[in-house]
Amino acid sequence: MTNPAHSEAAPRHTKPLIQKAAKAFMALAFSIDAVRETIAPANEQIKKEGRADSQKRKLKPGLTS
């Protein structure tokens, strides 16, 4: 007895669609990585400035948060 879900091969037109979807997904993943690499230096600068600001606040007596 055969399994009906596997008795027929997928239609031929689905393979090109799957290939296009895979290419689009890879392009999207590459774009996301490129964006992360682009904004990483800015994020580091923001973190450094934030740390410097918090250090300045700690040094000033009488300043309450």
CSV table of C-alpha atoms in Angstrom, one decimal:
chain,number,residue,atom,x,y,z
A,1,MET,CA,0.0,0.0,0.0
A,2,THR,CA,1.4,3.4,-0.9
A,3,ASN,CA,1.2,6.6,1.0
A,4,PRO,CA,-1.1,9.0,-1.0
A,5,ALA,CA,1.0,12.0,0.1
A,6,HIS,CA,4.0,10.5,-1.7
A,7,SER,CA,2.4,8.7,-4.6
A,8,GLU,CA,2.7,11.6,-7.0
A,9,ALA,CA,5.7,13.8,-7.7
A,10,ALA,CA,5.3,17.5,-7.2
A,11,PRO,CA,4.2,19.5,-10.2
A,12,ARG,CA,7.1,20.6,-12.4
A,13,HIS,CA,6.2,24.3,-12.1
A,14,THR,CA,6.9,24.3,-8.3
A,15,LYS,CA,10.6,23.7,-8.6
A,16,PRO,CA,11.3,27.0,-10.3
A,17,LEU,CA,9.2,28.8,-7.8
A,18,ILE,CA,11.0,27.2,-4.9
A,19,GLN,CA,14.3,28.1,-6.5
A,20,LYS,CA,13.2,31.7,-6.9
A,21,ALA,CA,12.0,31.8,-3.3
A,22,ALA,CA,15.3,30.4,-2.1
A,23,LYS,CA,17.3,33.1,-4.1
A,24,ALA,CA,15.0,35.8,-2.7
A,25,PHE,CA,15.5,34.6,0.8
A,26,MET,CA,19.3,34.5,0.4
A,27,ALA,CA,19.3,38.0,-1.0
A,28,LEU,CA,17.2,39.2,2.0
A,29,ALA,CA,19.6,37.5,4.4
A,30,PHE,CA,22.5,39.2,2.7
A,31,SER,CA,20.8,42.6,2.8
A,32,ILE,CA,20.1,42.2,6.5
A,33,ASP,CA,23.8,41.4,7.2
A,34,ALA,CA,24.9,44.4,5.1
A,35,VAL,CA,22.6,46.7,7.2
A,36,ARG,CA,24.0,45.3,10.4
A,37,GLU,CA,27.5,45.8,9.3
A,38,THR,CA,26.6,49.4,8.2
A,39,ILE,CA,25.0,50.4,11.5
A,40,ALA,CA,27.4,48.6,13.8
A,41,PRO,CA,29.9,51.4,14.0
A,42,ALA,CA,27.2,53.9,14.8
A,43,ASN,CA,25.8,51.7,17.5
A,44,GLU,CA,29.2,51.4,19.1
A,45,GLN,CA,29.6,55.2,19.1
A,46,ILE,CA,26.2,55.6,20.7
A,47,LYS,CA,27.2,53.1,23.4
A,48,LYS,CA,30.5,54.9,24.1
A,49,GLU,CA,28.7,58.2,24.3
A,50,GLY,CA,26.1,56.8,26.6
A,51,ARG,CA,28.8,55.3,28.9
A,52,ALA,CA,30.6,58.6,29.0
A,53,ASP,CA,27.4,60.5,29.9
A,54,SER,CA,26.6,58.1,32.7
A,55,GLN,CA,30.2,58.4,34.0
A,56,LYS,CA,29.8,62.2,34.0
A,57,ARG,CA,26.5,61.9,36.0
A,58,LYS,CA,28.2,59.7,38.6
A,59,LEU,CA,31.0,62.3,39.1
A,60,LYS,CA,28.7,65.3,39.7
A,61,PRO,CA,27.7,65.5,43.4
A,62,GLY,CA,24.2,66.7,44.2
A,63,LEU,CA,22.8,65.5,40.8
A,64,THR,CA,19.8,63.3,41.3
A,65,SER,CA,18.1,61.1,38.8
